XYZ file of C-alpha atoms in Angstrom:
372
model
C -6.314 -23.232 10.525
C -8.059 -23.409 7.170
C -6.648 -21.766 4.097
C -7.843 -18.408 2.858
C -7.550 -17.412 -0.789
C -9.423 -14.465 -2.238
C -9.761 -13.830 -5.983
C -11.381 -10.760 -7.493
C -11.336 -9.746 -11.167
C -12.850 -6.615 -12.712
C -13.811 -5.912 -16.329
C -13.611 -2.140 -16.764
C -13.093 -1.260 -20.406
C -15.650 -3.683 -21.807
C -18.255 -5.820 -19.958
C -18.300 -9.586 -20.232
C -20.743 -11.085 -22.706
C -22.833 -14.187 -22.018
C -20.323 -16.515 -23.691
C -17.502 -15.207 -21.505
C -19.592 -15.549 -18.355
C -20.472 -19.139 -19.302
C -16.780 -19.959 -19.811
C -15.950 -18.497 -16.426
C -18.728 -20.478 -14.768
C -17.015 -23.680 -15.895
C -14.051 -22.689 -13.724
C -16.101 -22.251 -10.548
C -19.606 -23.186 -9.521
C -19.512 -20.986 -6.420
C -18.013 -17.783 -7.784
C -20.045 -14.593 -7.975
C -19.993 -13.643 -11.656
C -21.435 -10.461 -13.158
C -20.833 -8.675 -16.482
C -18.092 -6.664 -14.763
C -16.621 -8.968 -12.112
C -15.615 -12.441 -10.938
C -15.179 -12.982 -7.186
C -14.539 -16.073 -5.113
C -13.103 -17.086 -1.743
C -11.487 -20.455 -1.104
C -11.033 -21.958 2.348
C -10.386 -25.438 0.982
C -9.319 -26.453 -2.486
C -8.060 -24.103 -5.170
C -9.161 -22.099 -8.186
C -8.968 -24.085 -11.426
C -8.338 -21.069 -13.625
C -5.076 -19.277 -14.362
C -5.303 -15.593 -13.393
C -2.796 -14.462 -16.032
C -4.824 -16.112 -18.797
C -8.065 -14.585 -17.527
C -6.432 -11.165 -17.466
C -5.301 -11.667 -21.064
C -8.796 -12.607 -22.228
C -11.375 -10.839 -20.076
C -10.313 -8.548 -17.259
C -8.584 -5.238 -16.564
C -7.813 -5.595 -12.849
C -7.147 -8.488 -10.484
C -6.496 -8.768 -6.744
C -5.391 -11.936 -4.972
C -4.749 -12.434 -1.255
C -3.703 -15.644 0.520
C -3.210 -16.181 4.224
C 0.261 -17.669 3.683
C 1.559 -14.229 2.708
C 0.976 -13.833 -1.039
C -0.528 -10.611 -2.396
C -0.995 -9.899 -6.097
C -2.341 -6.873 -7.944
C -2.596 -6.950 -11.725
C -3.643 -4.104 -14.047
C -4.266 -4.438 -17.784
C -3.791 -1.273 -19.821
C -4.408 -0.440 -23.471
C -1.334 -0.652 -25.654
C 0.473 2.658 -25.685
C -0.766 3.748 -22.275
C 2.530 2.710 -20.713
C 5.955 3.270 -22.238
C 7.573 -0.110 -21.660
C 11.066 1.265 -22.166
C 10.499 3.781 -19.358
C 8.668 1.249 -17.175
C 11.452 -1.292 -17.584
C 13.703 0.741 -15.285
C 11.385 -0.138 -12.378
C 11.050 -3.859 -13.074
C 12.045 -6.317 -10.333
C 11.826 -10.037 -10.990
C 8.877 -11.680 -9.193
C 7.903 -8.330 -7.673
C 7.031 -5.896 -10.479
C 6.773 -7.252 -14.000
C 5.294 -6.193 -17.342
C 4.086 -8.198 -20.303
C 2.511 -7.292 -23.610
C -0.458 -9.428 -24.680
C -3.252 -9.104 -27.261
C -2.700 -5.403 -27.824
C -2.578 -4.734 -24.089
C 0.064 -4.303 -21.412
C -0.312 -6.126 -18.087
C 1.405 -4.772 -14.967
C 1.856 -7.296 -12.141
C 2.662 -6.287 -8.554
C 3.593 -9.150 -6.184
C 4.375 -9.256 -2.485
C 5.218 -12.421 -0.555
C 5.977 -12.764 3.128
C 6.843 -16.126 4.575
C 4.521 -17.087 7.391
C 1.677 -14.884 6.185
C 2.531 -11.647 7.965
C -0.302 -9.333 8.951
C -3.784 -10.525 8.042
C -5.717 -8.468 5.488
C -9.252 -8.866 4.191
C -9.305 -9.498 0.447
C -12.698 -7.872 -0.057
C -11.326 -4.489 1.029
C -8.438 -4.433 -1.423
C -10.001 -3.926 -4.855
C -11.938 -0.726 -4.004
C -8.803 0.741 -2.445
C -6.393 -0.319 -5.201
C -8.468 0.046 -8.364
C -7.638 3.779 -8.778
C -3.977 2.775 -9.164
C -4.869 1.688 -12.708
C -6.182 5.188 -13.446
C -2.847 6.654 -12.329
C -0.999 4.297 -14.658
C -3.303 5.305 -17.512
C -2.345 8.926 -16.870
C 1.337 8.104 -17.094
C 1.968 8.436 -13.341
C 5.150 6.532 -12.482
C 4.692 6.565 -8.709
C 2.997 3.123 -8.616
C 5.977 1.664 -10.454
C 8.456 3.265 -8.060
C 6.526 1.851 -5.091
C 6.651 -1.573 -6.740
C 10.400 -1.280 -7.219
C 10.884 -0.080 -3.648
C 8.930 -3.037 -2.272
C 11.409 -5.358 -3.947
C 14.494 -3.973 -2.186
C 15.838 -6.006 0.724
C 18.918 -5.618 2.887
C 21.620 -8.068 1.895
C 24.946 -7.544 3.601
C 26.603 -10.339 1.620
C 25.847 -9.084 -1.898
C 28.009 -6.056 -2.637
C 26.856 -5.888 -6.257
C 23.234 -5.701 -5.148
C 23.938 -2.906 -2.675
C 25.564 -0.826 -5.408
C 22.603 -1.013 -7.765
C 21.171 2.417 -8.540
C 17.517 3.268 -8.043
C 15.341 4.129 -11.070
C 14.221 7.727 -11.694
C 12.332 9.075 -8.674
C 8.958 10.458 -9.830
C 7.537 13.701 -8.441
C 4.764 13.578 -5.852
C 6.132 10.860 -3.571
C 6.049 13.121 -0.528
C 2.241 13.437 -0.598
C 0.622 10.205 -1.752
C -3.084 9.983 -2.617
C -5.113 7.305 -0.775
C -4.768 4.741 -3.569
C -0.965 4.915 -3.432
C -0.983 4.723 0.355
C -3.104 1.581 -0.065
C -0.667 0.210 -2.667
C 2.338 0.852 -0.413
C 0.605 -0.984 2.437
C -0.498 -3.828 0.137
C 3.085 -4.288 -1.083
C 4.474 -4.000 2.459
C 6.655 -1.011 1.668
C 8.590 0.038 4.795
C 7.119 3.489 5.711
C 10.534 4.760 6.792
C 12.090 3.475 3.562
C 9.401 5.307 1.610
C 9.977 8.497 3.566
C 13.696 8.291 2.901
C 13.125 7.609 -0.796
C 10.702 10.532 -1.087
C 13.415 12.978 -0.041
C 14.647 12.897 -3.652
C 11.159 13.480 -5.094
C 10.790 17.063 -6.271
C 7.520 18.841 -6.970
C 4.011 17.456 -7.307
C 2.748 14.684 -9.544
C 1.709 16.114 -12.927
C -1.980 16.863 -13.201
C -3.935 15.922 -16.290
C -4.435 18.525 -19.021
C -7.325 20.950 -18.792
C -10.171 20.895 -21.291
C -8.858 24.102 -22.872
C -5.402 22.547 -23.338
C -6.909 19.488 -24.989
C -9.073 21.639 -27.290
C -6.032 23.587 -28.452
C -4.074 20.409 -29.086
C -6.888 18.606 -30.919
C -7.508 21.638 -33.118
C -3.976 21.337 -34.496
C -4.193 17.642 -35.382
C -4.253 16.925 -39.137
C -7.768 16.409 -40.507
C -7.124 12.897 -41.785
C -5.897 11.802 -38.357
C -9.006 13.236 -36.709
C -11.116 11.268 -39.157
C -9.226 8.070 -38.407
C -9.669 8.584 -34.676
C -13.428 9.187 -35.042
C -13.804 6.104 -37.218
C -12.032 3.950 -34.660
C -14.242 5.378 -31.931
C -17.590 4.976 -33.713
C -17.019 1.921 -35.900
C -14.600 -0.128 -33.801
C -15.667 0.890 -30.289
C -12.098 1.654 -29.209
C -13.155 4.259 -26.674
C -10.852 3.307 -23.787
C -7.832 2.194 -25.815
C -8.197 5.192 -28.120
C -8.322 7.594 -25.186
C -5.188 6.000 -23.699
C -3.417 6.268 -27.052
C -4.378 9.917 -27.474
C -3.349 10.842 -23.947
C -0.003 9.105 -24.419
C 0.494 11.094 -27.629
C -0.506 14.305 -25.856
C 2.062 13.670 -23.130
C 4.764 13.077 -25.714
C 3.946 16.225 -27.661
C 2.697 18.752 -25.135
C 3.196 17.699 -21.550
C 6.044 19.387 -19.617
C 9.259 17.514 -20.151
C 10.544 15.744 -17.031
C 14.026 16.411 -15.814
C 16.674 14.394 -17.583
C 17.398 11.309 -15.557
C 21.118 12.069 -15.571
C 20.353 15.350 -13.780
C 18.418 13.643 -10.992
C 20.068 12.433 -7.790
C 20.324 8.651 -8.044
C 21.073 6.650 -4.934
C 22.337 3.132 -4.535
C 20.310 0.539 -2.643
C 22.853 0.765 0.189
C 22.390 4.540 0.360
C 18.621 4.136 0.511
C 18.875 1.762 3.449
C 21.289 4.134 5.169
C 18.764 6.945 4.674
C 16.048 4.655 6.086
C 18.192 3.955 9.148
C 18.699 7.707 9.619
C 14.933 8.213 9.485
C 14.458 5.493 12.101
C 17.057 7.056 14.390
C 15.397 10.448 13.975
C 12.016 8.962 14.854
C 13.405 7.209 17.926
C 15.059 10.425 19.094
C 11.854 12.408 18.607
C 9.856 9.719 20.407
C 12.260 9.720 23.341
C 11.992 13.506 23.610
C 8.196 13.350 23.599
C 8.306 10.619 26.239
C 10.571 12.677 28.479
C 8.336 15.711 28.113
C 5.333 13.574 29.026
C 7.059 12.278 32.174
C 8.123 15.813 33.111
C 4.490 16.918 32.956
C 3.405 13.900 34.985
C 5.998 14.684 37.650
C 4.499 18.155 38.056
C 1.094 16.624 38.807
C 2.464 14.866 41.910
C -0.177 13.145 44.057
C -2.927 14.308 41.708
C -1.804 11.636 39.244
C -2.455 8.860 41.786
C -5.852 10.412 42.539
C -6.632 10.272 38.814
C -5.755 6.565 38.772
C -8.305 5.919 41.519
C -10.927 8.046 39.751
C -10.493 6.036 36.541
C -10.789 2.732 38.436
C -13.988 3.870 40.139
C -15.729 4.276 36.772
C -15.963 0.469 36.856
C -15.820 0.107 33.077
C -13.230 -1.159 30.580
C -12.318 2.285 29.239
C -11.713 3.624 32.743
C -9.599 0.595 33.679
C -7.450 1.065 30.574
C -6.957 4.760 31.348
C -5.892 3.870 34.903
C -3.400 1.238 33.721
C -1.888 3.521 31.065
C -1.374 6.167 33.718
C 0.146 3.584 36.076
C 2.591 2.574 33.316
C 3.703 6.208 33.067
C 4.045 6.431 36.845
C 6.182 3.274 36.800
C 8.507 4.779 34.170
C 8.693 8.039 36.099
C 9.631 6.089 39.220
C 12.404 4.282 37.338
C 13.762 7.590 36.081
C 13.832 9.101 39.559
C 15.086 5.972 41.378
C 11.795 5.444 43.242
C 10.804 2.037 41.865
C 10.452 0.459 45.313
C 8.029 3.179 46.401
C 6.016 2.683 43.205
C 5.755 -1.090 43.805
C 4.616 -0.474 47.398
C 1.846 1.854 46.265
C 0.849 -0.505 43.464
C 0.504 -3.355 45.982
C -1.739 -1.180 48.125
C -3.805 -0.290 45.055
C -4.262 -3.969 44.196
C -5.493 -4.695 47.743
C -7.887 -1.768 47.690
C -9.482 -2.940 44.441
C -9.027 -6.709 44.684
C -12.765 -7.189 44.228
C -12.631 -5.697 40.712
C -11.421 -8.779 38.875
C -11.717 -7.176 35.430
C -9.355 -4.422 36.533
C -6.827 -6.671 38.269
C -6.755 -9.053 35.303
C -5.984 -6.158 32.950
C -3.388 -4.868 35.390
C -1.612 -8.239 35.546
C -1.600 -8.534 31.743
C -0.131 -5.087 31.110
C 2.066 -4.371 34.115
C 2.663 -7.749 35.727
C 4.826 -7.242 38.777
C 5.817 -3.748 37.494
């Protein structure tokens, strides 16, 4: 099988000029390059550029996907948009890392799975993940918690690791927006682990300030500071970085204060995995109950269920065959529960004989039920 590597960069705060685009062209003759993006797919060979260096110089977002299991999301933020002291609590080596460069802060999310894991299409990732950068610009810590969570692995041998305490749990984990659902999937966060972790998340994620709140705050800024901000906006073109700086200042001065971290419940890694296991047991129990209820209802249908199987087969199409086989699987399980497996096999043999001319059906039946 050929390799698959997908690279996509986006320039958001400032478009690329002609000189930058020419420099990028030297790195790839086949890449699609525009004033706001650089995209290329490799099935053989490799990209000559270094993504970290390109992020430092040109771009604000980067997505990389390889079929051997590597996934990488990188977001560049204006300096001051992210409190590195706060963010540092969520850092995990080789999984979630931060670096300051050229008046910016770069946030790197990595996920690696040996053997490649589930296949994903690189082209679908940037549109889904790009709004994560906007959340980071607003001071939302949920992306960082998801990054930290993705870096936790069960390790029965390392007692010190199991006793490590989780970072502060941000509000809003119980109801994730689509971009954070996409990030959790991209980073391969265990859904049950996330559900267990979210139990300690209280309230909703903080919304941005209203226009009226901003007007009141700006009106109280000293006049000389307002003048400095306007000069930087008009003369230096610092629209995005200036906005990030002002919003960070607003949050420090006016936003509701979060709960003190010492007042929050903090769990160890071992406790999180135990909570995950409890969630899994709960799900299995609920699934078993639903299954039993389904078989109870099927038992009440009696011979009508077998008549439905025949009706589905007689549609002579793939959907009908699948419906018939799903129903037969339920009838098999019902027979096992009631000790009537031999009777089920006898009737299944008769059904095969009656419809032996429908090769598409019998092939599907053999694949899914075998000898039942």
